[in-house]
PDB file of C-alpha atoms in Angstrom:
ATOM      1  CA  MET A  48     -10.375   8.712  18.552  1.00  0.00           C
ATOM      2  CA  ALA A  49     -13.460  10.001  16.518  1.00  0.00           C
ATOM      3  CA  LEU A  50     -14.013   9.803  12.689  1.00  0.00           C
ATOM      4  CA  GLN A  51     -16.007  11.871  10.787  1.00  0.00           C
ATOM      5  CA  THR A  52     -17.875  10.761   7.282  1.00  0.00           C
ATOM      6  CA  ILE A  53     -17.871  12.607   4.521  1.00  0.00           C
ATOM      7  CA  SER A  54     -20.213  10.452   2.455  1.00  0.00           C
ATOM      8  CA  GLU A  55     -21.189   6.953   1.850  1.00  0.00           C
ATOM      9  CA  HIS A  56     -22.626   5.106  -1.534  1.00  0.00           C
ATOM     10  CA  ALA A  57     -24.106   1.531  -2.131  1.00  0.00           C
ATOM     11  CA  CYS A  58     -22.277  -0.746  -3.939  1.00  0.00           C
ATOM     12  CA  PHE A  59     -22.876  -4.470  -4.811  1.00  0.00           C
ATOM     13  CA  GLY A  60     -24.750  -4.663  -1.682  1.00  0.00           C
ATOM     14  CA  GLY A  61     -22.897  -3.124   0.688  1.00  0.00           C
ATOM     15  CA  VAL A  62     -21.728   0.530   1.245  1.00  0.00           C
ATOM     16  CA  GLN A  63     -18.273   2.448   0.047  1.00  0.00           C
ATOM     17  CA  GLY A  64     -17.431   5.149   2.554  1.00  0.00           C
ATOM     18  CA  TYR A  65     -15.080   8.033   2.877  1.00  0.00           C
ATOM     19  CA  HIS A  66     -13.763   9.319   5.972  1.00  0.00           C
ATOM     20  CA  GLN A  67     -11.285  11.344   8.249  1.00  0.00           C
ATOM     21  CA  HIS A  68     -10.273  12.010  11.397  1.00  0.00           C
ATOM     22  CA  ASP A  69      -7.474  13.805  13.134  1.00  0.00           C
ATOM     23  CA  SER A  70      -4.411  11.449  13.298  1.00  0.00           C
ATOM     24  CA  HIS A  71      -1.759  11.804  15.896  1.00  0.00           C
ATOM     25  CA  THR A  72       0.282   9.709  14.621  1.00  0.00           C
ATOM     26  CA  ILE A  73       0.772  12.125  11.504  1.00  0.00           C
ATOM     27  CA  GLY A  74      -0.195  15.422  13.167  1.00  0.00           C
ATOM     28  CA  MET A  75      -2.334  16.389  10.276  1.00  0.00           C
ATOM     29  CA  PRO A  76      -6.439  15.261   9.316  1.00  0.00           C
ATOM     30  CA  MET A  77      -5.946  11.806   7.541  1.00  0.00           C
ATOM     31  CA  ARG A  78      -8.528  10.974   5.249  1.00  0.00           C
ATOM     32  CA  LEU A  79      -9.557   7.083   4.015  1.00  0.00           C
ATOM     33  CA  GLY A  80     -12.085   5.444   2.218  1.00  0.00           C
ATOM     34  CA  VAL A  81     -13.413   1.899   3.382  1.00  0.00           C
ATOM     35  CA  TYR A  82     -15.835  -0.379   1.292  1.00  0.00           C
ATOM     36  CA  ARG A  83     -18.092  -2.736   3.543  1.00  0.00           C
ATOM     37  CA  PRO A  84     -19.222  -5.281   1.923  1.00  0.00           C
ATOM     38  CA  PRO A  85     -22.968  -6.641   2.491  1.00  0.00           C
ATOM     39  CA  GLN A  86     -21.737  -9.521   5.613  1.00  0.00           C
ATOM     40  CA  ALA A  87     -20.210  -6.405   7.367  1.00  0.00           C
ATOM     41  CA  LEU A  88     -23.952  -5.804   8.373  1.00  0.00           C
ATOM     42  CA  THR A  89     -24.171  -8.961   9.923  1.00  0.00           C
ATOM     43  CA  GLY A  90     -20.757  -9.398  11.853  1.00  0.00           C
ATOM     44  CA  PRO A  91     -16.795  -8.820  11.829  1.00  0.00           C
ATOM     45  CA  VAL A  92     -15.165  -9.282   8.242  1.00  0.00           C
ATOM     46  CA  PRO A  93     -11.430  -9.787   7.094  1.00  0.00           C
ATOM     47  CA  ALA A  94      -9.787  -6.149   5.877  1.00  0.00           C
ATOM     48  CA  LEU A  95      -7.602  -5.743   3.568  1.00  0.00           C
ATOM     49  CA  ILE A  96      -5.287  -2.309   2.997  1.00  0.00           C
ATOM     50  CA  TYR A  97      -4.947  -1.039  -0.014  1.00  0.00           C
ATOM     51  CA  LEU A  98      -1.581   1.103  -0.548  1.00  0.00           C
ATOM     52  CA  ALA A  99      -1.894   3.536  -3.573  1.00  0.00           C
ATOM     53  CA  GLY A 100       1.062   4.546  -5.655  1.00  0.00           C
ATOM     54  CA  LEU A 101       2.524   8.311  -6.283  1.00  0.00           C
ATOM     55  CA  THR A 102       0.049  10.848  -6.529  1.00  0.00           C
ATOM     56  CA  CYS A 103      -3.075   9.196  -5.494  1.00  0.00           C
ATOM     57  CA  ASN A 104      -5.212   9.600  -2.754  1.00  0.00           C
ATOM     58  CA  GLU A 105      -7.821   7.669  -0.806  1.00  0.00           C
ATOM     59  CA  GLU A 106     -10.412   7.295  -3.792  1.00  0.00           C
ATOM     60  CA  THR A 107      -8.086   6.397  -6.476  1.00  0.00           C
ATOM     61  CA  PHE A 108      -8.504   2.834  -6.268  1.00  0.00           C
ATOM     62  CA  ALA A 109     -12.541   2.598  -4.621  1.00  0.00           C
ATOM     63  CA  ILE A 110     -12.761   4.337  -7.869  1.00  0.00           C
ATOM     64  CA  LYS A 111     -10.838   3.364 -10.713  1.00  0.00           C
ATOM     65  CA  ALA A 112     -10.166  -0.741  -9.736  1.00  0.00           C
ATOM     66  CA  GLY A 113     -13.412  -2.135  -9.775  1.00  0.00           C
ATOM     67  CA  ALA A 114     -12.913  -4.271  -7.218  1.00  0.00           C
ATOM     68  CA  GLN A 115     -15.778  -3.942  -4.592  1.00  0.00           C
ATOM     69  CA  ARG A 116     -17.959  -6.325  -6.488  1.00  0.00           C
ATOM     70  CA  VAL A 117     -15.291  -9.021  -5.619  1.00  0.00           C
ATOM     71  CA  ALA A 118     -14.779  -7.963  -2.777  1.00  0.00           C
ATOM     72  CA  ALA A 119     -18.792  -8.135  -1.800  1.00  0.00           C
ATOM     73  CA  GLN A 120     -18.754 -11.763  -3.094  1.00  0.00           C
ATOM     74  CA  LEU A 121     -15.695 -12.669  -0.305  1.00  0.00           C
ATOM     75  CA  GLY A 122     -16.458 -11.052   2.136  1.00  0.00           C
ATOM     76  CA  LEU A 123     -13.666  -8.708   2.731  1.00  0.00           C
ATOM     77  CA  MET A 124     -13.621  -5.235   3.814  1.00  0.00           C
ATOM     78  CA  LEU A 125     -11.419  -2.547   1.631  1.00  0.00           C
ATOM     79  CA  VAL A 126      -9.343   0.310   3.120  1.00  0.00           C
ATOM     80  CA  THR A 127      -7.625   2.481   1.072  1.00  0.00           C
ATOM     81  CA  PRO A 128      -5.663   5.270   3.346  1.00  0.00           C
ATOM     82  CA  ASP A 129      -4.171   8.601   1.576  1.00  0.00           C
ATOM     83  CA  THR A 130      -0.745   8.350   0.748  1.00  0.00           C
ATOM     84  CA  SER A 131       0.730  10.875   2.700  1.00  0.00           C
ATOM     85  CA  PRO A 132      -0.419  14.063   4.829  1.00  0.00           C
ATOM     86  CA  ARG A 133      -1.454  17.157   3.545  1.00  0.00           C
ATOM     87  CA  GLY A 134      -1.718  20.791   3.364  1.00  0.00           C
ATOM     88  CA  THR A 135       0.855  20.664   6.082  1.00  0.00           C
ATOM     89  CA  GLY A 136       2.790  23.734   5.000  1.00  0.00           C
ATOM     90  CA  VAL A 137       5.876  22.262   4.527  1.00  0.00           C
ATOM     91  CA  GLU A 138       8.399  24.258   2.076  1.00  0.00           C
ATOM     92  CA  GLY A 139       8.556  21.724  -0.787  1.00  0.00           C
ATOM     93  CA  ALA A 140       5.960  19.379   0.121  1.00  0.00           C
ATOM     94  CA  ASP A 141       4.251  20.201  -3.357  1.00  0.00           C
ATOM     95  CA  ALA A 142       7.461  20.960  -5.810  1.00  0.00           C
ATOM     96  CA  SER A 143       7.999  17.759  -7.509  1.00  0.00           C
ATOM     97  CA  TRP A 144       4.721  14.740  -7.925  1.00  0.00           C
ATOM     98  CA  ASP A 145       7.494  12.444  -7.095  1.00  0.00           C
ATOM     99  CA  PHE A 146       8.343  13.364  -3.059  1.00  0.00           C
ATOM    100  CA  GLY A 147       6.419  15.093  -0.912  1.00  0.00           C
ATOM    101  CA  THR A 148       2.674  15.108  -1.005  1.00  0.00           C
ATOM    102  CA  ALA A 149       1.202  11.937  -2.196  1.00  0.00           C
ATOM    103  CA  ALA A 150       3.865  10.251  -1.364  1.00  0.00           C
ATOM    104  CA  GLY A 151       4.692   9.022   1.572  1.00  0.00           C
ATOM    105  CA  PHE A 152       6.048   5.843   0.734  1.00  0.00           C
ATOM    106  CA  TYR A 153       4.946   4.006   3.655  1.00  0.00           C
ATOM    107  CA  LEU A 154       7.960   4.968   6.077  1.00  0.00           C
ATOM    108  CA  ASP A 155       8.731   7.205   8.499  1.00  0.00           C
ATOM    109  CA  ALA A 156      10.959  10.390   7.798  1.00  0.00           C
ATOM    110  CA  THR A 157      13.889  11.083  10.064  1.00  0.00           C
ATOM    111  CA  GLN A 158      15.284  14.164   8.411  1.00  0.00           C
ATOM    112  CA  ALA A 159      13.595  17.596   8.586  1.00  0.00           C
ATOM    113  CA  PRO A 160      11.566  19.122   7.798  1.00  0.00           C
ATOM    114  CA  TRP A 161       9.590  15.920   6.962  1.00  0.00           C
ATOM    115  CA  ALA A 162       9.867  13.992  10.435  1.00  0.00           C
ATOM    116  CA  PRO A 163       7.172  15.212  12.280  1.00  0.00           C
ATOM    117  CA  HIS A 164       4.228  14.471   9.661  1.00  0.00           C
ATOM    118  CA  TRP A 165       5.866  11.839   7.124  1.00  0.00           C
ATOM    119  CA  ARG A 166       5.400   8.417   9.182  1.00  0.00           C
ATOM    120  CA  MET A 167       3.007   6.560   7.586  1.00  0.00           C
ATOM    121  CA  GLU A 168       4.854   3.501   8.312  1.00  0.00           C
ATOM    122  CA  SER A 169       3.755   3.645  12.089  1.00  0.00           C
ATOM    123  CA  TYR A 170       0.211   5.127  10.662  1.00  0.00           C
ATOM    124  CA  VAL A 171      -0.190   2.318   8.628  1.00  0.00           C
ATOM    125  CA  THR A 172       0.548  -0.699  11.118  1.00  0.00           C
ATOM    126  CA  GLN A 173      -0.331   1.164  13.779  1.00  0.00           C
ATOM    127  CA  GLU A 174      -2.941   4.059  14.532  1.00  0.00           C
ATOM    128  CA  LEU A 175      -5.046   2.406  10.926  1.00  0.00           C
ATOM    129  CA  PRO A 176      -5.867  -1.084  12.189  1.00  0.00           C
ATOM    130  CA  ALA A 177      -6.706   0.374  15.841  1.00  0.00           C
ATOM    131  CA  LEU A 178      -8.959   2.742  13.942  1.00  0.00           C
ATOM    132  CA  LEU A 179     -10.807  -0.035  11.660  1.00  0.00           C
ATOM    133  CA  ALA A 180     -11.131  -1.647  14.926  1.00  0.00           C
ATOM    134  CA  GLN A 181     -13.340   0.732  16.773  1.00  0.00           C
ATOM    135  CA  HIS A 182     -15.202   1.863  13.972  1.00  0.00           C
ATOM    136  CA  PHE A 183     -15.715  -1.011  11.772  1.00  0.00           C
ATOM    137  CA  ALA A 184     -16.846  -4.505  12.006  1.00  0.00           C
ATOM    138  CA  LEU A 185     -13.225  -5.886  11.320  1.00  0.00           C
ATOM    139  CA  GLN A 186     -12.447  -9.341  12.360  1.00  0.00           C
ATOM    140  CA  PRO A 187      -9.173  -9.335  14.912  1.00  0.00           C
ATOM    141  CA  GLY A 188      -6.563 -11.057  13.509  1.00  0.00           C
ATOM    142  CA  ARG A 189      -7.916 -11.103  10.144  1.00  0.00           C
ATOM    143  CA  LEU A 190      -5.608  -8.217   8.329  1.00  0.00           C
ATOM    144  CA  GLY A 191      -4.124  -8.566   4.736  1.00  0.00           C
ATOM    145  CA  LEU A 192      -1.814  -6.068   3.267  1.00  0.00           C
ATOM    146  CA  PHE A 193      -1.243  -5.353  -0.895  1.00  0.00           C
ATOM    147  CA  GLY A 194      -0.683  -2.407  -2.559  1.00  0.00           C
ATOM    148  CA  HIS A 195       0.373  -0.648  -6.456  1.00  0.00           C
ATOM    149  CA  SER A 196       4.025   1.120  -7.324  1.00  0.00           C
ATOM    150  CA  MET A 197       4.713   3.078  -4.479  1.00  0.00           C
ATOM    151  CA  GLY A 198       2.035   1.528  -2.948  1.00  0.00           C
ATOM    152  CA  GLY A 199       3.700  -2.371  -4.069  1.00  0.00           C
ATOM    153  CA  HIS A 200       6.707  -1.267  -2.316  1.00  0.00           C
ATOM    154  CA  GLY A 201       5.041  -0.182   0.988  1.00  0.00           C
ATOM    155  CA  ALA A 202       3.185  -3.472   1.056  1.00  0.00           C
ATOM    156  CA  LEU A 203       6.627  -5.584   0.472  1.00  0.00           C
ATOM    157  CA  THR A 204       8.411  -3.926   3.177  1.00  0.00           C
ATOM    158  CA  LEU A 205       5.638  -3.630   5.850  1.00  0.00           C
ATOM    159  CA  ALA A 206       4.866  -6.626   5.179  1.00  0.00           C
ATOM    160  CA  LEU A 207       8.071  -7.646   5.713  1.00  0.00           C
ATOM    161  CA  ARG A 208       9.096  -5.287   8.987  1.00  0.00           C
ATOM    162  CA  HIS A 209       5.635  -6.789  10.685  1.00  0.00           C
ATOM    163  CA  PRO A 210       5.479 -10.079  10.023  1.00  0.00           C
ATOM    164  CA  ALA A 211       2.760 -11.005  13.036  1.00  0.00           C
ATOM    165  CA  LEU A 212       0.761  -8.178  11.708  1.00  0.00           C
ATOM    166  CA  PHE A 213      -0.158  -8.984   8.165  1.00  0.00           C
ATOM    167  CA  HIS A 214      -1.552 -12.487   7.222  1.00  0.00           C
ATOM    168  CA  SER A 215      -1.353 -11.418   3.399  1.00  0.00           C
ATOM    169  CA  VAL A 216       0.150 -10.242   1.281  1.00  0.00           C
ATOM    170  CA  SER A 217       0.484  -8.822  -2.649  1.00  0.00           C
ATOM    171  CA  ALA A 218       2.025  -6.354  -4.861  1.00  0.00           C
ATOM    172  CA  LEU A 219       1.294  -4.944  -8.238  1.00  0.00           C
ATOM    173  CA  ALA A 220       4.158  -3.798 -10.470  1.00  0.00           C
ATOM    174  CA  PRO A 221       5.437  -2.583  -6.723  1.00  0.00           C
ATOM    175  CA  ILE A 222       9.078  -0.639  -6.805  1.00  0.00           C
ATOM    176  CA  ALA A 223      10.775  -3.591  -5.248  1.00  0.00           C
ATOM    177  CA  ALA A 224      14.353  -2.316  -4.979  1.00  0.00           C
ATOM    178  CA  PRO A 225      14.069   1.332  -4.274  1.00  0.00           C
ATOM    179  CA  MET A 226      18.051   1.828  -3.531  1.00  0.00           C
ATOM    180  CA  GLN A 227      18.728   0.819  -7.125  1.00  0.00           C
ATOM    181  CA  CYS A 228      15.948   2.960  -8.258  1.00  0.00           C
ATOM    182  CA  PRO A 229      15.763   7.160  -8.769  1.00  0.00           C
ATOM    183  CA  TRP A 230      12.343   7.073  -7.325  1.00  0.00           C
ATOM    184  CA  GLY A 231      13.565   5.401  -4.693  1.00  0.00           C
ATOM    185  CA  VAL A 232      17.340   7.371  -3.605  1.00  0.00           C
ATOM    186  CA  LYS A 233      15.398  10.473  -4.224  1.00  0.00           C
ATOM    187  CA  ALA A 234      12.320   9.677  -1.212  1.00  0.00           C
ATOM    188  CA  PHE A 235      14.975   7.766   1.132  1.00  0.00           C
ATOM    189  CA  SER A 236      17.772  10.614   0.640  1.00  0.00           C
ATOM    190  CA  GLY A 237      15.512  13.047   1.753  1.00  0.00           C
ATOM    191  CA  TYR A 238      13.253  11.034   4.165  1.00  0.00           C
ATOM    192  CA  LEU A 239      15.985   9.331   5.610  1.00  0.00           C
ATOM    193  CA  GLY A 240      19.380  10.784   4.898  1.00  0.00           C
ATOM    194  CA  GLU A 241      22.302  10.300   3.040  1.00  0.00           C
ATOM    195  CA  GLN A 242      23.106   7.007   5.059  1.00  0.00           C
ATOM    196  CA  ARG A 243      22.638   4.393   2.439  1.00  0.00           C
ATOM    197  CA  ALA A 244      22.751   1.742   5.197  1.00  0.00           C
ATOM    198  CA  ASP A 245      19.479   3.474   6.790  1.00  0.00           C
ATOM    199  CA  TRP A 246      18.257   2.926   4.078  1.00  0.00           C
ATOM    200  CA  VAL A 247      18.522  -1.301   3.584  1.00  0.00           C
ATOM    201  CA  ALA A 248      15.455  -1.686   6.242  1.00  0.00           C
ATOM    202  CA  HIS A 249      12.901  -0.012   4.169  1.00  0.00           C
ATOM    203  CA  ASP A 250      13.951  -1.919   0.563  1.00  0.00           C
ATOM    204  CA  ALA A 251      11.879  -5.065  -0.345  1.00  0.00           C
ATOM    205  CA  THR A 252      15.090  -6.802  -2.055  1.00  0.00           C
ATOM    206  CA  GLU A 253      17.321  -5.857   1.070  1.00  0.00           C
ATOM    207  CA  LEU A 254      14.952  -6.985   3.617  1.00  0.00           C
ATOM    208  CA  ILE A 255      14.949 -10.368   2.032  1.00  0.00           C
ATOM    209  CA  LYS A 256      18.318 -10.816   1.515  1.00  0.00           C
ATOM    210  CA  SER A 257      18.871 -10.047   5.387  1.00  0.00           C
ATOM    211  CA  GLY A 258      16.608 -12.691   6.277  1.00  0.00           C
ATOM    212  CA  ALA A 259      13.178 -11.087   6.760  1.00  0.00           C
ATOM    213  CA  ARG A 260       9.942 -13.337   5.714  1.00  0.00           C
ATOM    214  CA  CYS A 261       6.328 -12.293   5.439  1.00  0.00           C
ATOM    215  CA  PRO A 262       3.749 -14.638   3.667  1.00  0.00           C
ATOM    216  CA  PRO A 263       3.732 -16.264   0.124  1.00  0.00           C
ATOM    217  CA  LEU A 264       3.144 -13.542  -2.184  1.00  0.00           C
ATOM    218  CA  LEU A 265       1.305 -12.829  -5.343  1.00  0.00           C
ATOM    219  CA  VAL A 266       3.420 -10.185  -7.395  1.00  0.00           C
ATOM    220  CA  ASP A 267       2.025  -8.783 -10.892  1.00  0.00           C
ATOM    221  CA  GLN A 268       3.947  -6.696 -13.465  1.00  0.00           C
ATOM    222  CA  GLY A 269       2.992  -5.607 -17.042  1.00  0.00           C
ATOM    223  CA  LEU A 270       5.649  -5.974 -19.151  1.00  0.00           C
ATOM    224  CA  ALA A 271       4.776  -2.818 -21.259  1.00  0.00           C
ATOM    225  CA  ASP A 272       5.220  -0.833 -18.282  1.00  0.00           C
ATOM    226  CA  LYS A 273       7.087   2.261 -19.318  1.00  0.00           C
ATOM    227  CA  PHE A 274       8.213   2.240 -15.758  1.00  0.00           C
ATOM    228  CA  LEU A 275       9.776  -0.896 -15.425  1.00  0.00           C
ATOM    229  CA  ALA A 276      13.347  -1.468 -16.513  1.00  0.00           C
ATOM    230  CA  GLU A 277      14.402   1.942 -14.779  1.00  0.00           C
ATOM    231  CA  GLN A 278      12.497   2.252 -11.648  1.00  0.00           C
ATOM    232  CA  LEU A 279      10.930  -1.034 -10.412  1.00  0.00           C
ATOM    233  CA  HIS A 280      13.392  -4.418 -11.179  1.00  0.00           C
ATOM    234  CA  PRO A 281      10.961  -6.954 -10.245  1.00  0.00           C
ATOM    235  CA  HIS A 282      13.555  -9.484 -11.107  1.00  0.00           C
ATOM    236  CA  LEU A 283      16.236  -8.247  -8.402  1.00  0.00           C
ATOM    237  CA  PHE A 284      13.107  -9.018  -5.970  1.00  0.00           C
ATOM    238  CA  GLU A 285      13.023 -12.520  -7.490  1.00  0.00           C
ATOM    239  CA  GLU A 286      16.466 -13.432  -7.576  1.00  0.00           C
ATOM    240  CA  ALA A 287      16.431 -12.261  -3.985  1.00  0.00           C
ATOM    241  CA  CYS A 288      13.243 -14.449  -3.061  1.00  0.00           C
ATOM    242  CA  ALA A 289      14.726 -17.213  -4.788  1.00  0.00           C
ATOM    243  CA  VAL A 290      17.763 -17.717  -2.986  1.00  0.00           C
ATOM    244  CA  ALA A 291      15.903 -16.859   0.237  1.00  0.00           C
ATOM    245  CA  GLY A 292      13.497 -19.585  -0.155  1.00  0.00           C
ATOM    246  CA  GLN A 293      10.643 -16.356   0.262  1.00  0.00           C
ATOM    247  CA  PRO A 294       7.644 -18.286  -1.381  1.00  0.00           C
ATOM    248  CA  LEU A 295       6.861 -15.845  -4.586  1.00  0.00           C
ATOM    249  CA  LYS A 296       4.335 -15.727  -7.157  1.00  0.00           C
ATOM    250  CA  LEU A 297       5.290 -13.359  -9.855  1.00  0.00           C
ATOM    251  CA  ARG A 298       3.311 -12.887 -13.101  1.00  0.00           C
ATOM    252  CA  ARG A 299       4.559 -11.067 -15.997  1.00  0.00           C
ATOM    253  CA  HIS A 300       1.820  -9.948 -18.260  1.00  0.00           C
ATOM    254  CA  ALA A 301       2.817  -8.464 -22.126  1.00  0.00           C
ATOM    255  CA  SER A 302       1.251  -5.856 -23.608  1.00  0.00           C
ATOM    256  CA  TYR A 303      -0.283  -4.356 -20.251  1.00  0.00           C
ATOM    257  CA  ASP A 304       1.381  -1.037 -19.034  1.00  0.00           C
ATOM    258  CA  HIS A 305       1.178   0.282 -15.427  1.00  0.00           C
ATOM    259  CA  GLY A 306      -1.913   1.996 -14.710  1.00  0.00           C
ATOM    260  CA  TYR A 307      -5.231   1.502 -13.116  1.00  0.00           C
ATOM    261  CA  PHE A 308      -6.776  -0.994 -16.723  1.00  0.00           C
ATOM    262  CA  PHE A 309      -3.316  -3.441 -15.214  1.00  0.00           C
ATOM    263  CA  ILE A 310      -4.812  -3.204 -12.264  1.00  0.00           C
ATOM    264  CA  ALA A 311      -8.745  -3.727 -12.690  1.00  0.00           C
ATOM    265  CA  SER A 312      -7.334  -6.513 -14.893  1.00  0.00           C
ATOM    266  CA  VAL A 313      -5.562  -8.620 -11.816  1.00  0.00           C
ATOM    267  CA  VAL A 314      -7.177  -7.417  -9.087  1.00  0.00           C
ATOM    268  CA  GLU A 315      -9.622 -10.246  -8.326  1.00  0.00           C
ATOM    269  CA  ASP A 316      -6.920 -12.755  -8.545  1.00  0.00           C
ATOM    270  CA  HIS A 317      -5.449 -10.259  -5.592  1.00  0.00           C
ATOM    271  CA  LEU A 318      -8.414 -10.421  -3.717  1.00  0.00           C
ATOM    272  CA  ARG A 319      -9.054 -14.327  -4.518  1.00  0.00           C
ATOM    273  CA  HIS A 320      -5.374 -14.348  -2.930  1.00  0.00           C
ATOM    274  CA  HIS A 321      -5.791 -12.467  -0.230  1.00  0.00           C
ATOM    275  CA  ALA A 322      -8.995 -14.069   0.864  1.00  0.00           C
ATOM    276  CA  GLN A 323      -7.698 -17.645   1.102  1.00  0.00           C
ATOM    277  CA  THR A 324      -5.926 -16.691   4.000  1.00  0.00           C
ATOM    278  CA  LEU A 325      -8.080 -14.163   5.409  1.00  0.00           C
ATOM    279  CA  ASN A 326     -11.139 -16.228   4.837  1.00  0.00           C
ATOM    280  CA  ALA A 327      -9.841 -19.675   6.379  1.00  0.00           C
TER     281      ALA A 327
END
């Protein structure tokens, strides 16, 4: 599959690039960022996919998180796909900030008019890995996944649903029990329909309860996060993991909010968490 390079920028001895391709899964052009560490100049390296949150795109993490310095040290490729298809012409796609454009929730929609293009689970788990393997120095079998907020939800659920694909997992302020929060109910109702039984397979807490497992988890949560009480519910995920025996390190941080200052403060720990497994 063809890949168009939009721009490339030297960064900590490696290259931060932005790219676009015609996605057969989405049926639309999709953009992604790829940071190639200096080690990728001489051979294949592990890759770490980052799933961004609501309103974000393929540039947000690359610009704001400050992760390239540590990725260069650890020899990790950083991959940042966009958060949804764009420019679809679907009525209502741009009507609200938490549904539609930039709010794909990393699932495959089953309901009209979203089903043809909102197929982010298949994109992240099938087309994106194949694209990376074709165009970049990706070390086979060395793929990690992490994300923030909506992307943290995506990281947890996709790792639990595809345990053979992702060998390391972490999340930052994830929507950890989406069936119990307004963001999740809105997204699941629109994309999956009104039958709550169809939502369970896309809720990390419910997946743990139903027997799904993934590699040991690192989750960070700021206690000054304005979305913590109503939208995120990490305590429900923590309780489910404890009962099920799913390894989880959940760290709570006083004074930190939901934004990228928080992410920048803990991102090195997450990269090292992944490198411990991906570089083994």
